[in-house]
Amino acid sequence: MHICFITAFMSKFFQSFADLPSSRGRALCLGNFDGLHLGHQKLLESCLQKARDKKLSSLVFSFDPHPRKFLSDPSKIRILTLLEEKRHLLGAMGFDEILLQRFDREFSKIEADEFVKILTRYLCAKVVLFGRDFRFGKGAKGSRECFEKVSGVEVVELEAVRDKASEVLSSERIRSLVLSGDVESANRLLGYPYFLSGEVIHGDKLGKQLGFPTANLQTFNECLPKPGVYFSSVCLKESSLLYPSVTNVGFRPSVSNQGELRIETHLLQFQDELVGQRLRLHFFKRLRPEKKLSGQSALAAQIKEDVVAAQQFWAQKFDLRDSERIYSRQLAPTLKQEILGFISKIS
């Protein structure tokens, strides 16, 4: 059971500010945008509105890799979105241009005042938007004050978005939620279901022997959900189809003592070979923690129980109100509409 997943992104992508063409004026949005959560989306939507109101072209200015990866111990931050995922998410916003500036040693030495010149002189920014906690330039010393000597540029600092409990919505908070397995809460802050990207590789085919074949995902994502079993869905990139699934993230203690983390997903009502295909694996809810079972019969019985639970989740528990909370209008309306169409087919 599946639906088509068709999106057409018209944004032009660049890797260096020097590559952007000349412009009569741009509305420019600055940020790292890791995860592209609802707070980021509000900032980006504000930039798009400014561009429409002032008849300017719209530009996202972000960085690759994340500056914290380059300037500090890379192991201290687990990025939510890989570069290809960031391109996918930003592309869904509808900007004219997206700059994912290569952040290297040379770029890190640019002083804040020089960075302002790049934005205003080279990129012809007429409006610059960023979050109140965003800093730029060498030593992260740049702030709104750096624009005071520049005429003809509107600078907008947006306050941090807060949830109903008045807690700040941040990428760091979402990382903690994902790592703890609370993907439901993470999804509400993201505005879409958290996902991993990767390629399906050969496994040991134990799932197939037990009657539940799995796609084994090899991913370079750093922020992996806590080991356990999850209700999930799979988007096949080659065929643009979306399938419900149930996923195990963990070390398979019932079958191995090697301690190798694996991500294995069983697609409901799907039997085709997926090895070599690239896919996105979306996480909706953690069903249970991983546990050690005695023998293959017990393992098969547990998997069957998980599959039944997943079928019930998709058919009954994921109603329209849930989807309204998880899928934001700004980010991917096409994806949202198709998910809703999919839910109506299996309910």
XYZ file of C-alpha atoms in Angstrom, residues 89-303:
215
model
C 13.956 20.704 3.641
C 15.099 24.182 2.637
C 14.069 23.491 -0.933
C 10.527 22.845 0.264
C 10.249 26.378 1.672
C 10.102 28.076 -1.719
C 13.120 30.410 -1.692
C 14.567 31.723 -4.940
C 18.139 30.984 -3.870
C 19.749 28.844 -1.176
C 23.377 29.375 -0.214
C 24.991 26.605 1.819
C 28.284 28.399 2.306
C 31.286 26.144 2.713
C 32.511 26.818 6.247
C 36.278 26.291 6.353
C 39.268 27.833 8.101
C 39.482 30.741 5.652
C 35.793 31.596 5.974
C 35.950 31.350 9.780
C 38.502 34.199 9.826
C 36.155 36.742 8.245
C 35.510 39.563 10.705
C 31.928 40.534 11.488
C 32.183 43.935 9.715
C 33.556 42.257 6.601
C 30.742 39.723 6.702
C 28.217 42.573 6.761
C 29.878 43.989 3.635
C 29.517 40.632 1.912
C 25.801 40.632 2.674
C 25.123 44.221 1.704
C 27.575 44.909 -1.128
C 28.113 41.549 -2.813
C 24.718 39.972 -2.144
C 22.753 43.230 -2.332
C 20.771 42.471 0.839
C 18.052 45.048 1.456
C 16.500 43.078 4.315
C 18.452 40.776 6.662
C 16.681 38.482 9.107
C 18.082 36.224 11.820
C 17.211 34.893 15.252
C 18.041 36.946 18.324
C 20.647 34.414 19.492
C 22.415 34.178 16.109
C 25.978 35.505 15.899
C 28.326 35.760 12.919
C 31.889 36.630 11.974
C 35.200 35.672 13.578
C 34.736 34.717 17.193
C 30.948 34.914 16.738
C 31.118 38.627 17.605
C 28.690 39.842 14.961
C 25.218 41.027 15.942
C 22.566 43.552 14.924
C 24.837 46.421 15.984
C 27.220 45.643 13.114
C 24.594 46.924 10.665
C 24.150 50.318 12.328
C 26.654 52.039 10.030
C 25.053 50.581 6.896
C 22.271 52.625 5.317
C 19.396 51.264 3.294
C 19.284 47.857 5.007
C 16.436 46.703 7.228
C 17.569 44.317 9.962
C 15.023 42.059 11.650
C 15.820 40.020 14.750
C 13.141 37.503 15.649
C 12.544 36.342 19.196
C 12.905 32.641 19.921
C 9.743 30.593 19.407
C 8.391 28.988 22.571
C 6.034 26.082 23.092
C 2.902 26.025 25.252
C 5.065 25.472 28.338
C 7.074 28.611 27.422
C 10.182 26.553 26.694
C 12.421 27.755 23.866
C 12.208 25.677 20.729
C 15.801 24.813 19.748
C 17.778 22.293 17.724
C 19.572 21.218 20.910
C 16.295 20.408 22.606
C 15.142 18.369 19.613
C 18.431 16.450 19.604
C 17.843 15.483 23.230
C 14.305 14.325 22.469
C 15.397 12.187 19.510
C 18.274 10.639 21.452
C 15.894 9.788 24.303
C 13.447 8.120 21.886
C 10.693 10.714 22.294
C 10.226 11.240 18.575
C 6.583 12.272 19.058
C 7.636 15.368 20.989
C 10.505 16.002 18.574
C 8.086 15.864 15.635
C 5.801 18.446 17.220
C 8.740 20.843 17.523
C 10.073 20.062 14.056
C 6.721 20.397 12.323
C 7.334 17.167 10.389
C 8.358 13.579 11.262
C 12.049 13.197 12.053
C 13.814 11.147 9.408
C 17.078 9.450 8.526
C 18.453 9.089 5.004
C 20.620 6.356 3.627
C 21.095 3.346 1.379
C 19.650 -0.119 1.859
C 22.447 -2.670 2.266
C 22.584 -6.459 2.490
C 21.744 -7.959 5.871
C 21.799 -11.507 7.179
C 18.210 -12.109 5.930
C 17.072 -13.309 9.360
C 13.926 -11.196 9.105
C 13.024 -12.852 5.813
C 13.541 -16.293 7.340
C 11.147 -15.330 10.129
C 8.558 -14.074 7.636
C 9.244 -10.370 8.110
C 11.855 -9.161 5.588
C 13.589 -5.918 6.516
C 15.423 -3.136 4.732
C 18.752 -2.548 6.469
C 19.593 1.146 6.371
C 23.161 2.388 6.198
C 23.131 6.046 7.206
C 25.619 8.763 8.077
C 23.109 10.527 10.299
C 24.563 11.286 13.720
C 21.419 11.826 15.764
C 19.874 8.363 15.936
C 16.741 7.610 17.960
C 17.237 5.668 21.176
C 17.340 1.891 20.582
C 13.870 0.444 20.378
C 10.978 -0.331 18.036
C 9.223 2.550 16.250
C 6.177 3.160 14.094
C 7.657 4.582 10.926
C 7.261 5.160 7.204
C 9.622 4.861 4.260
C 9.952 7.182 1.295
C 11.657 5.484 -1.623
C 13.674 8.100 -3.470
C 13.942 6.253 -6.761
C 10.208 5.596 -7.149
C 8.846 8.505 -5.063
C 6.565 6.161 -3.094
C 5.751 6.210 0.604
C 5.130 3.073 2.680
C 4.171 2.503 6.344
C 6.661 0.425 8.292
C 7.846 -0.711 11.700
C 11.515 -0.120 12.535
C 13.995 -1.542 15.006
C 16.935 0.633 16.009
C 19.366 -1.312 18.139
C 21.930 -4.004 18.740
C 19.733 -7.111 18.212
C 20.542 -8.762 21.569
C 18.321 -11.726 20.676
C 20.575 -12.780 17.781
C 24.016 -11.210 18.290
C 26.539 -10.279 20.947
C 28.674 -8.138 18.616
C 27.206 -4.821 19.772
C 26.757 -3.482 16.222
C 24.003 -0.891 15.951
C 21.565 -1.596 13.124
C 18.540 0.149 11.680
C 16.113 -2.390 10.224
C 12.663 -1.535 8.933
C 9.885 -3.873 7.843
C 7.629 -2.321 5.219
C 4.005 -3.345 5.612
C 2.591 -5.178 2.579
C 5.768 -4.735 0.550
C 7.972 -7.560 -0.726
C 10.233 -6.069 -3.437
C 14.020 -6.045 -3.131
C 15.358 -2.713 -1.898
C 19.111 -3.331 -1.669
C 20.981 -0.470 -3.329
C 18.068 1.955 -3.167
C 18.188 5.196 -1.215
C 15.352 6.029 1.118
C 14.144 8.320 3.878
C 12.972 6.653 7.062
C 10.453 8.726 9.052
C 9.856 8.093 12.770
C 6.444 8.674 14.362
C 6.312 6.967 17.756
C 8.402 4.647 19.935
C 6.492 1.423 20.539
C 8.814 -0.280 23.013
C 12.456 -0.632 24.082
C 14.670 -3.282 22.557
C 14.691 -6.522 24.512
C 16.460 -9.865 24.475
C 14.317 -12.872 23.574
C 15.038 -16.578 23.868
C 15.119 -18.203 20.443
C 13.835 -17.451 16.980
C 10.263 -18.539 17.748
C 9.974 -15.949 20.491
C 11.586 -13.360 18.233
C 9.158 -14.109 15.383
C 6.192 -13.857 17.754
C 7.408 -10.488 19.053
C 7.948 -9.135 15.543
